[in-house]
């Protein structure tokens, strides 16, 4: 009952048994790992991930709560709110040498915390985030530079790290291109090092396989 495989199979079985639901959306649904994507005309409009809430803050992210930050972002109030929000348990494990999920592993998702952090952005920070995503989708992905290795999650992670270094007062519309350039340089540095440190759990590394 604790295996991620059992949970995913149960989810898929319940979807299959809902004849009305599947009759309407069978050709639009795509089940991939723990997520179900609803696609219409080649555009993914809905991405649903099976998960369970966990209101106890994981010890692997304890250092995030207390580490020193040059910019004093996120604020103490935002950190407290993030901890209260908790994390999500997603039924997916790391890949073994045989490229098979470890069935007894579950992924810790900090998506609720990341959502709170993004909602704290000022106008300039939101514009910078949008510009970075446009560059990823319209330039990097379109010319297949990294064969879709880079994703929006990496872009978001880079922006979080940069925001810890640049003072909040610097994020003004007149400095937008400077902030954007700083993010691109940091992304380039991470790519050169061949890894992106996880924002909430610095010990865990997001590797880029080229």
mmCIF file of C-alpha atoms in Angstrom:
data_model
loop_
_atom_site.group_PDB
_atom_site.id
_atom_site.type_symbol
_atom_site.label_atom_id
_atom_site.label_comp_id
_atom_site.label_asym_id
_atom_site.label_seq_id
_atom_site.Cartn_x
_atom_site.Cartn_y
_atom_site.Cartn_z
ATOM 1 C CA UNK A 1 0.000 0.000 0.000
ATOM 2 C CA UNK A 2 2.973 2.329 0.484
ATOM 3 C CA UNK A 3 4.489 1.811 -2.953
ATOM 4 C CA UNK A 4 4.225 4.627 -5.458
ATOM 5 C CA UNK A 5 3.413 2.065 -8.157
ATOM 6 C CA UNK A 6 0.249 0.936 -6.344
ATOM 7 C CA UNK A 7 -0.998 4.509 -5.947
ATOM 8 C CA UNK A 8 -0.381 5.343 -9.621
ATOM 9 C CA UNK A 9 -2.113 2.163 -10.763
ATOM 10 C CA UNK A 10 -5.126 2.932 -8.563
ATOM 11 C CA UNK A 11 -5.359 6.414 -10.042
ATOM 12 C CA UNK A 12 -5.174 5.101 -13.619
ATOM 13 C CA UNK A 13 -7.750 2.386 -12.856
ATOM 14 C CA UNK A 14 -10.241 4.870 -11.421
ATOM 15 C CA UNK A 15 -9.906 7.038 -14.512
ATOM 16 C CA UNK A 16 -10.426 4.056 -16.811
ATOM 17 C CA UNK A 17 -13.538 2.956 -14.892
ATOM 18 C CA UNK A 18 -15.174 6.353 -15.274
ATOM 19 C CA UNK A 19 -16.759 5.621 -18.660
ATOM 20 C CA UNK A 20 -18.475 9.008 -18.963
ATOM 21 C CA UNK A 21 -15.261 10.881 -18.221
ATOM 22 C CA UNK A 22 -13.121 8.711 -20.489
ATOM 23 C CA UNK A 23 -15.736 8.763 -23.266
ATOM 24 C CA UNK A 24 -15.413 12.522 -23.504
ATOM 25 C CA UNK A 25 -11.709 12.955 -22.814
ATOM 26 C CA UNK A 26 -10.069 9.649 -23.856
ATOM 27 C CA UNK A 27 -8.292 11.188 -26.842
ATOM 28 C CA UNK A 28 -7.223 14.260 -24.893
ATOM 29 C CA UNK A 29 -5.731 12.558 -21.828
ATOM 30 C CA UNK A 30 -2.143 11.490 -21.379
ATOM 31 C CA UNK A 31 -1.057 9.618 -18.241
ATOM 32 C CA UNK A 32 2.664 10.053 -17.588
ATOM 33 C CA UNK A 33 4.137 8.942 -14.283
ATOM 34 C CA UNK A 34 2.188 10.537 -11.417
ATOM 35 C CA UNK A 35 0.610 13.201 -13.629
ATOM 36 C CA UNK A 36 -2.374 13.356 -15.960
ATOM 37 C CA UNK A 37 -2.244 15.947 -18.736
ATOM 38 C CA UNK A 38 -5.312 17.171 -20.599
ATOM 39 C CA UNK A 39 -4.224 18.226 -24.076
ATOM 40 C CA UNK A 40 -6.278 20.120 -26.622
ATOM 41 C CA UNK A 41 -4.986 20.937 -30.114
ATOM 42 C CA UNK A 42 -1.402 20.275 -29.068
ATOM 43 C CA UNK A 43 -1.556 22.616 -26.083
ATOM 44 C CA UNK A 44 -1.396 21.247 -22.529
ATOM 45 C CA UNK A 45 -4.076 23.213 -20.717
ATOM 46 C CA UNK A 46 -4.313 21.134 -17.521
ATOM 47 C CA UNK A 47 -1.652 19.116 -15.711
ATOM 48 C CA UNK A 48 -2.938 17.209 -12.671
ATOM 49 C CA UNK A 49 -0.499 15.481 -10.304
ATOM 50 C CA UNK A 50 -1.607 12.936 -7.718
ATOM 51 C CA UNK A 51 -0.184 13.865 -4.312
ATOM 52 C CA UNK A 52 -0.837 13.882 -0.564
ATOM 53 C CA UNK A 53 -0.354 16.866 1.771
ATOM 54 C CA UNK A 54 2.313 16.703 4.470
ATOM 55 C CA UNK A 55 2.126 19.443 7.102
ATOM 56 C CA UNK A 56 5.402 18.550 8.810
ATOM 57 C CA UNK A 57 8.371 20.469 7.417
ATOM 58 C CA UNK A 58 11.025 17.990 6.149
ATOM 59 C CA UNK A 59 14.378 18.034 7.952
ATOM 60 C CA UNK A 60 16.273 18.041 4.622
ATOM 61 C CA UNK A 61 15.088 21.628 4.088
ATOM 62 C CA UNK A 62 15.773 22.953 7.605
ATOM 63 C CA UNK A 63 18.782 24.999 6.467
ATOM 64 C CA UNK A 64 16.574 26.929 4.060
ATOM 65 C CA UNK A 65 14.739 28.401 7.049
ATOM 66 C CA UNK A 66 17.828 29.902 8.687
ATOM 67 C CA UNK A 67 20.492 30.459 6.038
ATOM 68 C CA UNK A 68 21.970 33.949 5.610
ATOM 69 C CA UNK A 69 20.647 35.966 2.660
ATOM 70 C CA UNK A 70 22.156 39.184 1.301
ATOM 71 C CA UNK A 71 18.809 40.532 0.095
ATOM 72 C CA UNK A 72 16.791 39.447 3.166
ATOM 73 C CA UNK A 73 14.387 37.720 0.758
ATOM 74 C CA UNK A 74 12.299 35.798 1.552
ATOM 75 C CA UNK A 75 11.258 37.679 4.675
ATOM 76 C CA UNK A 76 10.777 35.973 8.036
ATOM 77 C CA UNK A 77 7.006 36.238 7.639
ATOM 78 C CA UNK A 78 7.176 34.618 4.205
ATOM 79 C CA UNK A 79 9.384 31.824 5.520
ATOM 80 C CA UNK A 80 6.957 31.187 8.389
ATOM 81 C CA UNK A 81 4.016 31.111 5.967
ATOM 82 C CA UNK A 82 5.936 28.693 3.723
ATOM 83 C CA UNK A 83 6.610 26.307 6.602
ATOM 84 C CA UNK A 84 2.949 26.424 7.619
ATOM 85 C CA UNK A 85 1.973 25.603 4.022
ATOM 86 C CA UNK A 86 3.892 22.320 4.184
ATOM 87 C CA UNK A 87 4.949 20.063 1.327
ATOM 88 C CA UNK A 88 3.365 17.487 -0.965
ATOM 89 C CA UNK A 89 4.209 13.789 -1.283
ATOM 90 C CA UNK A 90 4.225 12.663 -4.914
ATOM 91 C CA UNK A 91 4.257 8.932 -5.812
ATOM 92 C CA UNK A 92 7.395 8.870 -7.945
ATOM 93 C CA UNK A 93 10.850 7.560 -7.080
ATOM 94 C CA UNK A 94 14.371 8.051 -8.396
ATOM 95 C CA UNK A 95 15.465 5.989 -11.373
ATOM 96 C CA UNK A 96 17.538 2.833 -10.819
ATOM 97 C CA UNK A 97 20.267 1.568 -13.160
ATOM 98 C CA UNK A 98 17.507 -0.275 -15.020
ATOM 99 C CA UNK A 99 15.646 3.033 -15.478
ATOM 100 C CA UNK A 100 12.831 1.790 -13.241
ATOM 101 C CA UNK A 101 11.317 3.864 -10.429
ATOM 102 C CA UNK A 102 12.266 2.804 -6.910
ATOM 103 C CA UNK A 103 8.759 1.767 -5.855
ATOM 104 C CA UNK A 104 9.233 2.631 -2.170
ATOM 105 C CA UNK A 105 10.427 6.175 -2.792
ATOM 106 C CA UNK A 106 8.164 9.226 -2.834
ATOM 107 C CA UNK A 107 9.157 12.669 -4.013
ATOM 108 C CA UNK A 108 8.942 15.719 -1.750
ATOM 109 C CA UNK A 109 7.346 18.549 -3.710
ATOM 110 C CA UNK A 110 7.744 22.141 -2.539
ATOM 111 C CA UNK A 111 5.346 23.475 -5.193
ATOM 112 C CA UNK A 112 3.055 25.079 -2.581
ATOM 113 C CA UNK A 113 6.013 26.942 -1.087
ATOM 114 C CA UNK A 114 7.244 27.979 -4.533
ATOM 115 C CA UNK A 115 3.771 29.309 -5.300
ATOM 116 C CA UNK A 116 3.865 31.481 -2.165
ATOM 117 C CA UNK A 117 7.315 32.766 -3.100
ATOM 118 C CA UNK A 118 6.191 33.689 -6.616
ATOM 119 C CA UNK A 119 3.123 35.479 -5.239
ATOM 120 C CA UNK A 120 5.514 37.684 -3.253
ATOM 121 C CA UNK A 121 7.207 38.962 -6.446
ATOM 122 C CA UNK A 122 6.956 42.636 -7.295
ATOM 123 C CA UNK A 123 6.123 43.813 -10.817
ATOM 124 C CA UNK A 124 9.725 43.863 -12.030
ATOM 125 C CA UNK A 125 10.414 40.359 -10.705
ATOM 126 C CA UNK A 126 7.313 39.006 -12.443
ATOM 127 C CA UNK A 127 8.390 40.640 -15.706
ATOM 128 C CA UNK A 128 11.844 39.098 -15.374
ATOM 129 C CA UNK A 129 10.317 35.673 -14.729
ATOM 130 C CA UNK A 130 8.118 36.061 -17.811
ATOM 131 C CA UNK A 131 11.091 37.104 -19.963
ATOM 132 C CA UNK A 132 13.117 34.096 -18.840
ATOM 133 C CA UNK A 133 10.257 31.717 -19.717
ATOM 134 C CA UNK A 134 9.832 33.371 -23.130
ATOM 135 C CA UNK A 135 13.548 32.939 -23.856
ATOM 136 C CA UNK A 136 13.313 29.284 -22.849
ATOM 137 C CA UNK A 137 10.243 28.532 -24.987
ATOM 138 C CA UNK A 138 10.777 30.778 -28.007
ATOM 139 C CA UNK A 139 14.567 30.659 -28.360
ATOM 140 C CA UNK A 140 16.232 27.804 -26.482
ATOM 141 C CA UNK A 141 13.559 25.163 -27.148
ATOM 142 C CA UNK A 142 12.874 26.305 -30.710
ATOM 143 C CA UNK A 143 16.462 25.726 -31.858
ATOM 144 C CA UNK A 144 16.876 22.541 -29.785
ATOM 145 C CA UNK A 145 20.064 23.811 -28.141
ATOM 146 C CA UNK A 146 19.692 21.535 -25.126
ATOM 147 C CA UNK A 147 17.229 19.040 -26.612
ATOM 148 C CA UNK A 148 14.592 20.091 -24.026
ATOM 149 C CA UNK A 149 16.944 19.357 -21.101
ATOM 150 C CA UNK A 150 16.282 22.813 -19.674
ATOM 151 C CA UNK A 151 12.782 23.345 -18.306
ATOM 152 C CA UNK A 152 10.777 26.103 -16.639
ATOM 153 C CA UNK A 153 11.508 24.597 -13.204
ATOM 154 C CA UNK A 154 15.231 25.295 -13.715
ATOM 155 C CA UNK A 155 14.420 28.867 -14.749
ATOM 156 C CA UNK A 156 12.375 29.354 -11.590
ATOM 157 C CA UNK A 157 15.174 27.881 -9.457
ATOM 158 C CA UNK A 158 17.740 30.248 -10.972
ATOM 159 C CA UNK A 159 15.478 33.236 -10.321
ATOM 160 C CA UNK A 160 15.016 32.241 -6.657
ATOM 161 C CA UNK A 161 18.787 32.089 -6.147
ATOM 162 C CA UNK A 162 19.324 35.462 -7.826
ATOM 163 C CA UNK A 163 16.618 37.071 -5.704
ATOM 164 C CA UNK A 164 18.482 36.028 -2.564
ATOM 165 C CA UNK A 165 21.500 37.992 -3.815
ATOM 166 C CA UNK A 166 20.021 41.135 -5.362
ATOM 167 C CA UNK A 167 18.474 43.671 -3.006
ATOM 168 C CA UNK A 168 14.705 44.029 -3.301
ATOM 169 C CA UNK A 169 15.216 47.760 -3.929
ATOM 170 C CA UNK A 170 17.181 46.919 -7.089
ATOM 171 C CA UNK A 171 14.210 45.146 -8.685
ATOM 172 C CA UNK A 172 12.726 48.194 -10.412
ATOM 173 C CA UNK A 173 11.402 48.508 -13.994
ATOM 174 C CA UNK A 174 14.376 50.646 -15.040
ATOM 175 C CA UNK A 175 16.710 47.821 -13.949
ATOM 176 C CA UNK A 176 14.722 45.028 -15.610
ATOM 177 C CA UNK A 177 17.303 44.193 -18.285
ATOM 178 C CA UNK A 178 20.130 44.227 -15.733
ATOM 179 C CA UNK A 179 18.212 41.773 -13.539
ATOM 180 C CA UNK A 180 17.378 39.648 -16.567
ATOM 181 C CA UNK A 181 21.038 39.625 -17.638
ATOM 182 C CA UNK A 182 22.113 38.613 -14.131
ATOM 183 C CA UNK A 183 19.734 35.629 -14.261
ATOM 184 C CA UNK A 184 21.019 34.561 -17.684
ATOM 185 C CA UNK A 185 24.618 34.759 -16.443
ATOM 186 C CA UNK A 186 23.751 32.669 -13.410
ATOM 187 C CA UNK A 187 22.020 30.086 -15.618
ATOM 188 C CA UNK A 188 25.086 29.998 -17.847
ATOM 189 C CA UNK A 189 27.288 29.438 -14.783
ATOM 190 C CA UNK A 190 25.136 26.531 -13.590
ATOM 191 C CA UNK A 191 25.222 24.971 -17.065
ATOM 192 C CA UNK A 192 29.019 25.328 -17.167
ATOM 193 C CA UNK A 193 29.211 23.565 -13.781
ATOM 194 C CA UNK A 194 26.738 20.960 -15.111
ATOM 195 C CA UNK A 195 24.368 21.233 -12.140
ATOM 196 C CA UNK A 196 21.720 23.463 -10.620
ATOM 197 C CA UNK A 197 21.501 23.390 -6.801
ATOM 198 C CA UNK A 198 17.982 22.757 -5.533
ATOM 199 C CA UNK A 199 16.634 25.950 -3.972
ATOM 200 C CA UNK A 200 14.848 24.505 -0.937
ATOM 201 C CA UNK A 201 17.277 21.665 -0.309
ATOM 202 C CA UNK A 202 20.733 22.785 -1.354
ATOM 203 C CA UNK A 203 22.274 19.350 -0.744
ATOM 204 C CA UNK A 204 20.107 17.880 -3.469
ATOM 205 C CA UNK A 205 21.403 18.726 -6.905
ATOM 206 C CA UNK A 206 19.504 19.025 -10.193
ATOM 207 C CA UNK A 207 21.911 17.562 -12.750
ATOM 208 C CA UNK A 208 21.950 18.602 -16.377
ATOM 209 C CA UNK A 209 22.944 15.695 -18.626
ATOM 210 C CA UNK A 210 24.297 17.077 -21.880
#
